[in-house]
PDB file of C-alpha atoms and ligand atoms in Angstrom:
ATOM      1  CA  UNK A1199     -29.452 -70.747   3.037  1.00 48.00           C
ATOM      2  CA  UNK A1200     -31.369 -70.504  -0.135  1.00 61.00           C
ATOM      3  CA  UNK A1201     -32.908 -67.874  -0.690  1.00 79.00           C
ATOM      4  CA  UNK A1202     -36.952 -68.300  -1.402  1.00 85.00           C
ATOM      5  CA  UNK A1203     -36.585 -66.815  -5.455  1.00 88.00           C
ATOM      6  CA  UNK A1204     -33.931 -69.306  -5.960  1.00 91.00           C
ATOM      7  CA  UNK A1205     -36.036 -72.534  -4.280  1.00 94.00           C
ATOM      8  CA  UNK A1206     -39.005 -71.358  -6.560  1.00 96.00           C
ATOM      9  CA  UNK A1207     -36.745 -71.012  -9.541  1.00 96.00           C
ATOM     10  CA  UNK A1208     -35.105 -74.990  -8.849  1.00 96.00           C
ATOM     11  CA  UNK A1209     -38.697 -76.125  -8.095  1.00 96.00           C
ATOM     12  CA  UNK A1210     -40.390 -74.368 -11.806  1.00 97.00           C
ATOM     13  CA  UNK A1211     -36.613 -75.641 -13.325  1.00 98.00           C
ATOM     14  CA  UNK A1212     -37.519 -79.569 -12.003  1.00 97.00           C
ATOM     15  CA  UNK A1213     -41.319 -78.993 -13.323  1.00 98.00           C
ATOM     16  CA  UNK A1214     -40.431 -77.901 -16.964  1.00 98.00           C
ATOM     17  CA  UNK A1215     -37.609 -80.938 -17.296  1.00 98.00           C
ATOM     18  CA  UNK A1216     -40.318 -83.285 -17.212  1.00 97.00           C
ATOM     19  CA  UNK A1217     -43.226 -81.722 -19.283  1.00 98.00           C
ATOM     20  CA  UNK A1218     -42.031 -80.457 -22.876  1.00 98.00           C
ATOM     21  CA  UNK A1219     -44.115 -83.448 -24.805  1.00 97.00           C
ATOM     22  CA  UNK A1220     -47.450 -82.500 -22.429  1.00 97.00           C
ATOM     23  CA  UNK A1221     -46.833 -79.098 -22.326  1.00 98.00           C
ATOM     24  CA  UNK A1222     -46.473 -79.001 -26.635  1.00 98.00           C
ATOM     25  CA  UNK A1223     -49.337 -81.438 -26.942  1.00 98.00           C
ATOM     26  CA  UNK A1224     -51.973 -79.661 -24.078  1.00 98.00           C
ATOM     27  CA  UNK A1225     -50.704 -76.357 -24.472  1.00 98.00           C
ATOM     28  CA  UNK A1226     -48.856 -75.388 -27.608  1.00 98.00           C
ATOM     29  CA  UNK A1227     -52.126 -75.279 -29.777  1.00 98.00           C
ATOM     30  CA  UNK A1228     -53.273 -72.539 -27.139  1.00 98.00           C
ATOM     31  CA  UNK A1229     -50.272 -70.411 -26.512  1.00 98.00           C
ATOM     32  CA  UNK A1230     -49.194 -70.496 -30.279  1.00 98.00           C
ATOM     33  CA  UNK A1231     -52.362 -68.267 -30.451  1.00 98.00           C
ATOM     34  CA  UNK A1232     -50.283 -65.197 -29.104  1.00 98.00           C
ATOM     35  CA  UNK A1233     -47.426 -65.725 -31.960  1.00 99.00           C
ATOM     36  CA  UNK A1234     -49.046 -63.345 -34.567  1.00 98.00           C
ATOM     37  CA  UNK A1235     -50.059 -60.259 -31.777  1.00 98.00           C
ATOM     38  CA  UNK A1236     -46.373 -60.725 -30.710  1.00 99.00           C
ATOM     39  CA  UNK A1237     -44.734 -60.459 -33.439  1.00 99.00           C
ATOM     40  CA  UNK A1238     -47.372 -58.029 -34.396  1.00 98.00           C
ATOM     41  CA  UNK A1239     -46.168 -56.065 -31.581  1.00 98.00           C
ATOM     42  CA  UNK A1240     -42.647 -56.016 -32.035  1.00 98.00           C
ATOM     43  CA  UNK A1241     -43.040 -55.212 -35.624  1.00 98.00           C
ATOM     44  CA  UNK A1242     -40.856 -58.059 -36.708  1.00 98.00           C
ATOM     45  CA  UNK A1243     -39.922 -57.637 -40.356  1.00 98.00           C
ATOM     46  CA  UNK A1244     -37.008 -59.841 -42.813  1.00 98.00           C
ATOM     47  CA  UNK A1245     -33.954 -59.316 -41.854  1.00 98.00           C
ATOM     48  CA  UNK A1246     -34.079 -58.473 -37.988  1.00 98.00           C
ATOM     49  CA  UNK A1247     -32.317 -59.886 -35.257  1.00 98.00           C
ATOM     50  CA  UNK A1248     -34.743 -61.718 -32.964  1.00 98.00           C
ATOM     51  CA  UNK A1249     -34.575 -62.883 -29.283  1.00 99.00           C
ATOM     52  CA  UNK A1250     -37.468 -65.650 -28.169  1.00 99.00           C
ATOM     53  CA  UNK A1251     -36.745 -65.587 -24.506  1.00 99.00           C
ATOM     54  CA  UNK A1252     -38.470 -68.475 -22.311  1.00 98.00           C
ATOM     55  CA  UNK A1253     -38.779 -69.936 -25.729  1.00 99.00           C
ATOM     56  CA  UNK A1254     -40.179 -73.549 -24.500  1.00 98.00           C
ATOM     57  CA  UNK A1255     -40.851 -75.684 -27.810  1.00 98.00           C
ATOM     58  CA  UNK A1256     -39.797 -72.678 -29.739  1.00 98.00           C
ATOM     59  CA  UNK A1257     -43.248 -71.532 -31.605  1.00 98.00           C
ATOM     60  CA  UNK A1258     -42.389 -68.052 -31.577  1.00 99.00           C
ATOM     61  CA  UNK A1259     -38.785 -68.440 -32.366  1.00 99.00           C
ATOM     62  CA  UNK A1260     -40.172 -70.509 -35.407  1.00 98.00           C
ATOM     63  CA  UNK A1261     -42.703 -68.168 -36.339  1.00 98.00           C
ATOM     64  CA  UNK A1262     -40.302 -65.381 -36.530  1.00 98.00           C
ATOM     65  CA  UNK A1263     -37.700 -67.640 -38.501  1.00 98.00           C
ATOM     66  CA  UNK A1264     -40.500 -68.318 -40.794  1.00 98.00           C
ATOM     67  CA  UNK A1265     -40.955 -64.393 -41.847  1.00 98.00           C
ATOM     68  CA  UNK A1266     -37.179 -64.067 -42.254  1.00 98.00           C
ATOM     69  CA  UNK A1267     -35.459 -63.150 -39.266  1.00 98.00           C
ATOM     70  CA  UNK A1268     -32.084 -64.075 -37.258  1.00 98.00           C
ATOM     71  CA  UNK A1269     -33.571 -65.806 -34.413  1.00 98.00           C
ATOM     72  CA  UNK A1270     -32.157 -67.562 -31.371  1.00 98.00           C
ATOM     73  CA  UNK A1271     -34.281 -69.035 -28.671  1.00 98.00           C
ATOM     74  CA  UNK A1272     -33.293 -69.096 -25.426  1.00 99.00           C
ATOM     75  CA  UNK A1273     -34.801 -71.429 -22.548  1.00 98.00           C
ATOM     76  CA  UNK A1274     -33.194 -72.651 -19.175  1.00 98.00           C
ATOM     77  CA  UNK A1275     -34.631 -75.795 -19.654  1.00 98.00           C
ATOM     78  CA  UNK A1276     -32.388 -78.361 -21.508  1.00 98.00           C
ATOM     79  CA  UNK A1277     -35.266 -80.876 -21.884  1.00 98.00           C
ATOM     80  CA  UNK A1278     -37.439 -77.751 -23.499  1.00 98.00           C
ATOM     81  CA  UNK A1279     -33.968 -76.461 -25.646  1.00 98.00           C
ATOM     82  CA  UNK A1280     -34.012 -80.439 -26.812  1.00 98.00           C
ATOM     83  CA  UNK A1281     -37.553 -80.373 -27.583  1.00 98.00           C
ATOM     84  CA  UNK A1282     -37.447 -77.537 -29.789  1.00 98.00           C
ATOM     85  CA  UNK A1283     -34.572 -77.966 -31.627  1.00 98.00           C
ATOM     86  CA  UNK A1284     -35.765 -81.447 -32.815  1.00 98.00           C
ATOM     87  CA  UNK A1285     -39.289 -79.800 -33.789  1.00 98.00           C
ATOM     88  CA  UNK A1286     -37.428 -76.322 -35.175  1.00 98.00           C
ATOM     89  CA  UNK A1287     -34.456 -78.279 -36.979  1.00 95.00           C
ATOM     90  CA  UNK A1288     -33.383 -74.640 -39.006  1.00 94.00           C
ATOM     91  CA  UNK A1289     -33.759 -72.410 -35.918  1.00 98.00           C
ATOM     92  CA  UNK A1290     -30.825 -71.851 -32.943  1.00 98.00           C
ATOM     93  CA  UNK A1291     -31.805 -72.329 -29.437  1.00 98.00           C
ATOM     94  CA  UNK A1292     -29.740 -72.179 -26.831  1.00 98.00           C
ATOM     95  CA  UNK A1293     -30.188 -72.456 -22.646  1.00 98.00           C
ATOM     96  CA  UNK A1294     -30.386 -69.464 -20.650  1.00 98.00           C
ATOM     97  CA  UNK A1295     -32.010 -68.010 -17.987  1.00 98.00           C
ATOM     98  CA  UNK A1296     -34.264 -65.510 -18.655  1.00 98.00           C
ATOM     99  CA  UNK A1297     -32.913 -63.243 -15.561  1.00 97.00           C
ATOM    100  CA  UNK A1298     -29.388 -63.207 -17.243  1.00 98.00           C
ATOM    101  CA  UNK A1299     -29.823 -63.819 -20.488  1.00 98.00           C
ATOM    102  CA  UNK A1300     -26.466 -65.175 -22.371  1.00 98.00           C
ATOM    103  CA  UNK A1301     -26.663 -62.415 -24.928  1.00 97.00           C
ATOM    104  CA  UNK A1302     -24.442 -58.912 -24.898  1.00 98.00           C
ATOM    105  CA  UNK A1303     -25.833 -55.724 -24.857  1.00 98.00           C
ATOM    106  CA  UNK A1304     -28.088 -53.906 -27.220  1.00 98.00           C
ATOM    107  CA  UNK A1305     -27.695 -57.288 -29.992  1.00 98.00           C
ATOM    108  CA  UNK A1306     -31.339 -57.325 -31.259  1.00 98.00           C
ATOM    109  CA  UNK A1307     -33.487 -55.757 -33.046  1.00 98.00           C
ATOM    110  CA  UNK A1308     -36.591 -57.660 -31.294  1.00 99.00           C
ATOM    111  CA  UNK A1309     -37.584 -59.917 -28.483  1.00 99.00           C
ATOM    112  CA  UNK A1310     -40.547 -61.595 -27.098  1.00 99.00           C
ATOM    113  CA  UNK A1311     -41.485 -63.672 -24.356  1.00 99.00           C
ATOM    114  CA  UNK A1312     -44.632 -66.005 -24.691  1.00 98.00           C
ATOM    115  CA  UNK A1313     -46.582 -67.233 -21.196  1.00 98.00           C
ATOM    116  CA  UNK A1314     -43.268 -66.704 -19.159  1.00 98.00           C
ATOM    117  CA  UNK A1315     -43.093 -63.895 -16.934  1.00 98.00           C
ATOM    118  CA  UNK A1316     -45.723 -65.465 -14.422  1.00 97.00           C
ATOM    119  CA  UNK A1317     -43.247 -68.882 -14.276  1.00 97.00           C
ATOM    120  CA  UNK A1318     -40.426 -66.445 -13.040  1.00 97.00           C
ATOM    121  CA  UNK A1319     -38.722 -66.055  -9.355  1.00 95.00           C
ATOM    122  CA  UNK A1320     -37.599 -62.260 -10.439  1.00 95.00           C
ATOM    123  CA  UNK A1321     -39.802 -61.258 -13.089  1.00 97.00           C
ATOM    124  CA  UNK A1322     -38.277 -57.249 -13.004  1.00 97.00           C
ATOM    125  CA  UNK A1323     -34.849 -58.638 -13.687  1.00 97.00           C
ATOM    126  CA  UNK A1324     -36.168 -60.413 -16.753  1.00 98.00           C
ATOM    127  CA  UNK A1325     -37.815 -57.166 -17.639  1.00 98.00           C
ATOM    128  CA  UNK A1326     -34.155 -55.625 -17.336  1.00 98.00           C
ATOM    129  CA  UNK A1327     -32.664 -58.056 -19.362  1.00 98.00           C
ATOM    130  CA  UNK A1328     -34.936 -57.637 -22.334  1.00 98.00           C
ATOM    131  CA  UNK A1329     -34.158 -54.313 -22.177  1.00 98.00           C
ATOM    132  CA  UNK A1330     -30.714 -54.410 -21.885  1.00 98.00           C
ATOM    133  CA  UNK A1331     -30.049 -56.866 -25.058  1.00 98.00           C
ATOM    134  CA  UNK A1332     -32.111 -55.060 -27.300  1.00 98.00           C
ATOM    135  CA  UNK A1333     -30.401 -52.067 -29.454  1.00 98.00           C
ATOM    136  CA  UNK A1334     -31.937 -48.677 -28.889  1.00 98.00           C
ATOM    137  CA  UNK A1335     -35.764 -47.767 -30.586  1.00 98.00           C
ATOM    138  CA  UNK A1336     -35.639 -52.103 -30.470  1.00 98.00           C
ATOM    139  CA  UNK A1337     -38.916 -53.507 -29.557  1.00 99.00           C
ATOM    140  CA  UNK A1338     -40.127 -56.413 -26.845  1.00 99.00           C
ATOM    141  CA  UNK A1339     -43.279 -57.792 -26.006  1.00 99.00           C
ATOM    142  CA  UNK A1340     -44.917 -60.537 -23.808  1.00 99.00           C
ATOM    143  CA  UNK A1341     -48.075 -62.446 -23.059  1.00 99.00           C
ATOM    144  CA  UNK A1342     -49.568 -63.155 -19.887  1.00 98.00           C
ATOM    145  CA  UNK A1343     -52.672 -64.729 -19.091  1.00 98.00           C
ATOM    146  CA  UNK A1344     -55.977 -62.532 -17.924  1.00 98.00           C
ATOM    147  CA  UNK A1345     -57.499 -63.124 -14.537  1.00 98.00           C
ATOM    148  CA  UNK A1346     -59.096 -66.619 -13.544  1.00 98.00           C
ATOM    149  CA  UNK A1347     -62.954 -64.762 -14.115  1.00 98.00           C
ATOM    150  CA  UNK A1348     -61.786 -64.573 -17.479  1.00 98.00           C
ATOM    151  CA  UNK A1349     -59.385 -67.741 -18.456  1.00 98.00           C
ATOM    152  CA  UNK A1350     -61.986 -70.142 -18.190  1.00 98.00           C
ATOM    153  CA  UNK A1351     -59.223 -73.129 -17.935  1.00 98.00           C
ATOM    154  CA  UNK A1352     -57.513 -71.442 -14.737  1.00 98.00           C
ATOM    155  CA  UNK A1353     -60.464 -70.263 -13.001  1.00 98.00           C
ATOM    156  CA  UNK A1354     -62.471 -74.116 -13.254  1.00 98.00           C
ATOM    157  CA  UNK A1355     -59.169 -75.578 -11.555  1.00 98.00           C
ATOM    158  CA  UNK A1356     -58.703 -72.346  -8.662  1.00 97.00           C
ATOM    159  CA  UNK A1357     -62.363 -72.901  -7.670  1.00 97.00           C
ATOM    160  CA  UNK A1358     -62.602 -77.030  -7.570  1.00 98.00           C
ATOM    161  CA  UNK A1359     -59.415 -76.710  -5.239  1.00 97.00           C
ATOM    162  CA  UNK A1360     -61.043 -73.906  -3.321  1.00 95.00           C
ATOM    163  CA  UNK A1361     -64.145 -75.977  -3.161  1.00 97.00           C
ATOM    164  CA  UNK A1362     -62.479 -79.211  -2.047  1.00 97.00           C
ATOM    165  CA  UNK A1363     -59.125 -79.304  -1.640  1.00 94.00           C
ATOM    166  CA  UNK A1364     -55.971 -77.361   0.423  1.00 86.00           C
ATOM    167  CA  UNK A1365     -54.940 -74.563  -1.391  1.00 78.00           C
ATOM    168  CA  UNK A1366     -52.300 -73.395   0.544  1.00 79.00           C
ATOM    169  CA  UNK A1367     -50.108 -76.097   0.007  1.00 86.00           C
ATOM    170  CA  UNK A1368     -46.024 -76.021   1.082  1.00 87.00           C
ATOM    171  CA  UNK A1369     -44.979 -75.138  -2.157  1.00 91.00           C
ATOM    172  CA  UNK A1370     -41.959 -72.593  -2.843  1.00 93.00           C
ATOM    173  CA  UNK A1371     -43.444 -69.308  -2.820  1.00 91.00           C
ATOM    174  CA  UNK A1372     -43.554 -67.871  -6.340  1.00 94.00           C
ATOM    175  CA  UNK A1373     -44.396 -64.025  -7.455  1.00 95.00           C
ATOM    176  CA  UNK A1374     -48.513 -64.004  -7.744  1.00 96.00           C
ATOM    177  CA  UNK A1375     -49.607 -65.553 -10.758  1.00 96.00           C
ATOM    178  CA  UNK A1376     -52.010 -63.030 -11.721  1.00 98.00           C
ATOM    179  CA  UNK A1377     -49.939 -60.381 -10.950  1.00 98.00           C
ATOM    180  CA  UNK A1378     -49.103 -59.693 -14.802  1.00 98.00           C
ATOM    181  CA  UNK A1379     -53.011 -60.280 -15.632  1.00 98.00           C
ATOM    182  CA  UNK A1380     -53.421 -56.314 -15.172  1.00 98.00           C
ATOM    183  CA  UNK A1381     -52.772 -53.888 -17.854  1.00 98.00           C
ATOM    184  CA  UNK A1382     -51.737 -51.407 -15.595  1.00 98.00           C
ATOM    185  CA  UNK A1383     -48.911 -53.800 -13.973  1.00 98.00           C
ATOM    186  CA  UNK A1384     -47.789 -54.803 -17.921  1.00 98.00           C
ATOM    187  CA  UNK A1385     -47.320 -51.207 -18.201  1.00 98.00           C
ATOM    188  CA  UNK A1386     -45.214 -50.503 -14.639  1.00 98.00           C
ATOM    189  CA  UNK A1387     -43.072 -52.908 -15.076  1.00 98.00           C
ATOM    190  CA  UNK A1388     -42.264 -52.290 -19.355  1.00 98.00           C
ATOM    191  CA  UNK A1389     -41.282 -48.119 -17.886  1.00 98.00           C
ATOM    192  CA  UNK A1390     -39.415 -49.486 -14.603  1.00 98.00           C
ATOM    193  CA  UNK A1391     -37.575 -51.722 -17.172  1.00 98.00           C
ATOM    194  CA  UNK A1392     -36.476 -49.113 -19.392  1.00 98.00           C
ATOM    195  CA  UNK A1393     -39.181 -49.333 -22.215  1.00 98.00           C
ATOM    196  CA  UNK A1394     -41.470 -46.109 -23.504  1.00 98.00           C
ATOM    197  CA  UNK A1395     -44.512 -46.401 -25.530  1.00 98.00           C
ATOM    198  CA  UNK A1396     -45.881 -48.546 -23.780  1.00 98.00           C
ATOM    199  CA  UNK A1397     -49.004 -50.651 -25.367  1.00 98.00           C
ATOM    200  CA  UNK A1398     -51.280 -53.364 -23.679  1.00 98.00           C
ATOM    201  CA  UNK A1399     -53.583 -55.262 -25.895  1.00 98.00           C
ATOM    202  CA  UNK A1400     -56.135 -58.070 -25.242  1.00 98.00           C
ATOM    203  CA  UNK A1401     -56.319 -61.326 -27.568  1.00 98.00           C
ATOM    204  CA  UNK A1402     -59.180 -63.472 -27.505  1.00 98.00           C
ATOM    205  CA  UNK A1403     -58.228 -67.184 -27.536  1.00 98.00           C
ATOM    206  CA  UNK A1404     -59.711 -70.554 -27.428  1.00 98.00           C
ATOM    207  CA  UNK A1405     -58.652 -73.739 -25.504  1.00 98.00           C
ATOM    208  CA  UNK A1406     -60.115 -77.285 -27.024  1.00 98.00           C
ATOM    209  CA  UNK A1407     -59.239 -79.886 -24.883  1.00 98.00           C
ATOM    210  CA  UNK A1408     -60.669 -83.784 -25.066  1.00 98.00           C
ATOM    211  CA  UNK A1409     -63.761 -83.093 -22.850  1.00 97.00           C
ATOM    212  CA  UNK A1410     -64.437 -84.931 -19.758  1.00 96.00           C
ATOM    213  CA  UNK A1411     -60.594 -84.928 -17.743  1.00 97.00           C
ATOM    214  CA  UNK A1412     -58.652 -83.265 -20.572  1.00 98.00           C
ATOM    215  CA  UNK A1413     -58.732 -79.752 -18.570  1.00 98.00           C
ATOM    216  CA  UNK A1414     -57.806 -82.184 -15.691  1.00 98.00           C
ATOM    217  CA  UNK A1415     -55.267 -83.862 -17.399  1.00 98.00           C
ATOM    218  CA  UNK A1416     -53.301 -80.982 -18.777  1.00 98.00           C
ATOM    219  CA  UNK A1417     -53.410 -79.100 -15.254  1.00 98.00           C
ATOM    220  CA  UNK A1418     -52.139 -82.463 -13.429  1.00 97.00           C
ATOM    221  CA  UNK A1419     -49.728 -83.225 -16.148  1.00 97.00           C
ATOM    222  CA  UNK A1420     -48.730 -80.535 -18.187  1.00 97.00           C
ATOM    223  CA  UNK A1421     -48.314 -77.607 -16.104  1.00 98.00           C
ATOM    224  CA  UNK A1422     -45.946 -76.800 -12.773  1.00 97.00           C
ATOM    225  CA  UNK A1423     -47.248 -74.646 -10.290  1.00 95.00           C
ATOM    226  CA  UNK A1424     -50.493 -76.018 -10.839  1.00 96.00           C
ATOM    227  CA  UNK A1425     -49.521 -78.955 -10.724  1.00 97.00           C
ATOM    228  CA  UNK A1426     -47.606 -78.999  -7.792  1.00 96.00           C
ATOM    229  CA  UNK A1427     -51.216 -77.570  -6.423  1.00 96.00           C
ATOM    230  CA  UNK A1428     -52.813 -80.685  -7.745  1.00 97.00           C
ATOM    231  CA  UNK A1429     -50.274 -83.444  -6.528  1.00 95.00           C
ATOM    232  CA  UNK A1430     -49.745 -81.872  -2.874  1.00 95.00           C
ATOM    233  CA  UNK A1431     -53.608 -82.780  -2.616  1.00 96.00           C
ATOM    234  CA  UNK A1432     -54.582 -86.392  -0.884  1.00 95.00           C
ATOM    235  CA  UNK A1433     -56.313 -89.202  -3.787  1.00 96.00           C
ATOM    236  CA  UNK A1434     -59.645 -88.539  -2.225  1.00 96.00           C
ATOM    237  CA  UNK A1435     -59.695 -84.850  -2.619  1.00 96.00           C
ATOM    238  CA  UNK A1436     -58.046 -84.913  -5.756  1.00 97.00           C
ATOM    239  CA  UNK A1437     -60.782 -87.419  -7.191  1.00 98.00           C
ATOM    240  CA  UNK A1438     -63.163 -84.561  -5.579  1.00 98.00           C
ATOM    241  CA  UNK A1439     -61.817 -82.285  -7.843  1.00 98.00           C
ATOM    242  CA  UNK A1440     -61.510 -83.945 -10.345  1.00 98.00           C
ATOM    243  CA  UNK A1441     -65.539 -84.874 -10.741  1.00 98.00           C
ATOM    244  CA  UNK A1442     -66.175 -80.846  -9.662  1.00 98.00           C
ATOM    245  CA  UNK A1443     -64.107 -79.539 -13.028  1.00 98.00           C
ATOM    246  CA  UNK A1444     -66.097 -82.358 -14.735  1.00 97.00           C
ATOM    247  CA  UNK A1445     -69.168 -80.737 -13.744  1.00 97.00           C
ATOM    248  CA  UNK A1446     -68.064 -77.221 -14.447  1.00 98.00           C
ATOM    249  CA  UNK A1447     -66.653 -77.859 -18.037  1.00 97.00           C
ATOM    250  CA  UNK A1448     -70.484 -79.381 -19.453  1.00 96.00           C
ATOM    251  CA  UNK A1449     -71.171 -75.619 -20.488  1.00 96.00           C
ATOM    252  CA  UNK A1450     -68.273 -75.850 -22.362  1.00 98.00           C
ATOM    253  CA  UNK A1451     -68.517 -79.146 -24.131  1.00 97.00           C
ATOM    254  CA  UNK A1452     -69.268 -79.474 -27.431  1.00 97.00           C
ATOM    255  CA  UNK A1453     -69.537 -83.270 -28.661  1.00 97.00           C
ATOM    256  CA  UNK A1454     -66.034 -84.690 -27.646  1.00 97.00           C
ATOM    257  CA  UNK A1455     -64.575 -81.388 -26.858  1.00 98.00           C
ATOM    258  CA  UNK A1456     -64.064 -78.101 -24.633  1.00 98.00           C
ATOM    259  CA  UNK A1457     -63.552 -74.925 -25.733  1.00 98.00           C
ATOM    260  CA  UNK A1458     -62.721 -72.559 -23.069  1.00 98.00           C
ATOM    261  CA  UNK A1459     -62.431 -68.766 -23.538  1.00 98.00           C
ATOM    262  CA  UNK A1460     -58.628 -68.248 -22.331  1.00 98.00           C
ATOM    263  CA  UNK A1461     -57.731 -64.585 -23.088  1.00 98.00           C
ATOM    264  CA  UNK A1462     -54.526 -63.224 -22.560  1.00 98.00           C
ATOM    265  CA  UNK A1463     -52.691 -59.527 -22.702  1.00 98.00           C
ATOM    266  CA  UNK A1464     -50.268 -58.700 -24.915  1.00 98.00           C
ATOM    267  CA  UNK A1465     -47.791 -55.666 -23.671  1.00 99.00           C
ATOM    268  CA  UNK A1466     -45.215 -54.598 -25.559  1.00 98.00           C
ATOM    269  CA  UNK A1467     -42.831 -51.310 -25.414  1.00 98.00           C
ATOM    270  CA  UNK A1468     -39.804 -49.733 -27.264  1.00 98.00           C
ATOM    271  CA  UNK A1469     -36.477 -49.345 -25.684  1.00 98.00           C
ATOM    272  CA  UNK A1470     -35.383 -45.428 -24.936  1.00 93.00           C
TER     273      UNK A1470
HETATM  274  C1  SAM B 738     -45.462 -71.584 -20.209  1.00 62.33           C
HETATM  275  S1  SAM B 738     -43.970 -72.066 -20.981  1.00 62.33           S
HETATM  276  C2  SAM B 738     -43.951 -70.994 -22.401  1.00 62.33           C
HETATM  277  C3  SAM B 738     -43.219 -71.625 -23.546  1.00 62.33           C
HETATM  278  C4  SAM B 738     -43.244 -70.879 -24.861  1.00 62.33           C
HETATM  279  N1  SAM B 738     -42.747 -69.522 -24.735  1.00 62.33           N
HETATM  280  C5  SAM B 738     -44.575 -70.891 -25.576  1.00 62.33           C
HETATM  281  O1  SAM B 738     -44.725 -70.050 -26.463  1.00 62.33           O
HETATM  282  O2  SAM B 738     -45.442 -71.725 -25.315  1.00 62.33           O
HETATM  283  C6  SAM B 738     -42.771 -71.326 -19.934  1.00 62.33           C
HETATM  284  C7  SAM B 738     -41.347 -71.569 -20.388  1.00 62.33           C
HETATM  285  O3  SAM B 738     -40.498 -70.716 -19.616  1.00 62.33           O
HETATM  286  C8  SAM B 738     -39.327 -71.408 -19.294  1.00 62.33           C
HETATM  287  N2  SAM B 738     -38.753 -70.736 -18.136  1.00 62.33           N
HETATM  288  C9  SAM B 738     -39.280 -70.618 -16.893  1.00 62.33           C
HETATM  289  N3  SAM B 738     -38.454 -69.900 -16.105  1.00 62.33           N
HETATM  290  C10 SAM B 738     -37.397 -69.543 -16.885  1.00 62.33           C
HETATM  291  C11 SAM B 738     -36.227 -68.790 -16.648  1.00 62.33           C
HETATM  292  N4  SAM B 738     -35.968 -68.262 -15.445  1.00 62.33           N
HETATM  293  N5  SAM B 738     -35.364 -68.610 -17.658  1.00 62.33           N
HETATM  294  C12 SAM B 738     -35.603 -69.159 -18.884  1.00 62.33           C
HETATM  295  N6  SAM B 738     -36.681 -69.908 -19.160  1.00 62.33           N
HETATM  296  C13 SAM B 738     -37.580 -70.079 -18.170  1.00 62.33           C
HETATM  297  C14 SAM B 738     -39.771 -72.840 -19.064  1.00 62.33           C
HETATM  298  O4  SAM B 738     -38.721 -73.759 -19.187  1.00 62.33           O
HETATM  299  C15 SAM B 738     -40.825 -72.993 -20.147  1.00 62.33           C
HETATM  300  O5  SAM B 738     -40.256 -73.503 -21.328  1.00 62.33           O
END
């Protein structure tokens, strides 16, 4: 039997094979936003071992390469480890998974993990692992989106499928999206892990998408729980839905674009 973690992590596995040239064009201008409050966070200075971990097309990896550290980049998608190595020719990437990360103990002086921990089956392991590979008074930190009310982006697509569509869909059950979207969770699961000091921080960050179906569009295409919302919905609903996130984005529009508030939390801690 498989067990419901490992079904969600083969189903988010399948998703990210097919997206990295979406996911970089949609999303990479918004979730490169986070690099400089990461590394911000983990104090990342010349010379220090880093660890990227869910590293996708590798921005942070790259970023952190740029101001003169020893980075690897580690992704358990092969298509996303591909991706970034032909966009990040000077930086190492490698596949992993985050939940056993192919790294010995205590190696780093650093790690991050950018927009991740909601796409994972066991996000305390992941937690553990970060721990575990950095070297003690080492530092890790990781984004996460805020609640729907406040990321414009998720909270337009939630409510047009609420409106019209199913939206409890078969899909392989997943930890709650949100559930990281709470400073107070961030800072549980950083002290469960093994981390002290721990530090939660909001950035303020803006999405500008084509207007008209580019919010669509990236959702549909781009994403994979969302996605797999989107698809598992009949044509007529999803054309439903489609007009209803048309309608909700005209506040945002501005000429030929969007630009949708899509805060996220930054939490970070240092390993005791
Ligand atoms: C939302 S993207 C974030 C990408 C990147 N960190 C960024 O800055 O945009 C999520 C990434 O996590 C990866 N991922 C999801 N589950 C993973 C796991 N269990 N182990 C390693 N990578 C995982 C996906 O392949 C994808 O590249």
């Amino acid at each position: 039997m498989i067990l419901e973690a490992e079904k969600f992590r083969n189903f988010e596995l399948a998703g990210w094979q097919e997206i990295p040239a979406g996911y970089h064009d949609a999303f990479g201008p918004l979730t490169t936003q986070a690099i400089e409050p990461l590394l911000n966070a983990v104090r990342l200075k010349k010379g220090m071992s880093f660890l990227d971990i869910a590293s996708g097309p590798g921005y942070v990896a790259a970023a952190a390469a740029k101001l003169g550290a020893t980075v690897l980049g580690v992704d358990f998608s092969a298509a996303m480890v591909a991706h970034a190595r032909r966009i990040h020719s000077g930086v190492e990437f490698r596949e992993g998974d985050a939940e056993e990360l192919p790294c010995g103990n205590g190696l780093f002086d650093a790690a991050a993990m950018n927009f991740a921990i909601l796409h994972l089956g066991r996000p305390e392991k992941a937690l553990l692992e970060a721990c575990r590979i950095l070297r003690t008074g080492g530092r890790f930190a990781f984004s996460v989106w805020a609640r729907p009310d406040e990321t414009i982006g998720f909270g337009v697509v939630l409510r047009a499928v609420e409106l019209h569509g199913e939206p409890r869909v078969e899909l392989p059950e997943g930890p709650p999206f949100f559930r990281y979207s709470d400073p107070d969770e961030c800072t549980r699961g950083l002290i469960v892990a093994g981390f002290e000091s721990p530090a939660v921080t909001k950035v303020q960050q803006l999405w500008r998408l084509p207007a008209g179906d580019g919010l669509f569009n990236a959702m549909k295409d781009s994403t994979v729980r969302t996605a797999g919302l989107l698809r598992a919905q009949t044509p007529k609903v999803l054309e439903k839905i489609r007009e209803e996130m048309r309608g909700a984005l005209a506040e945002y529009t501005k000429g030929d674009v969007v630009e949708l508030p899509m805060p996220a939390w930054v939490a970070s801690g240092v390993k005791s």
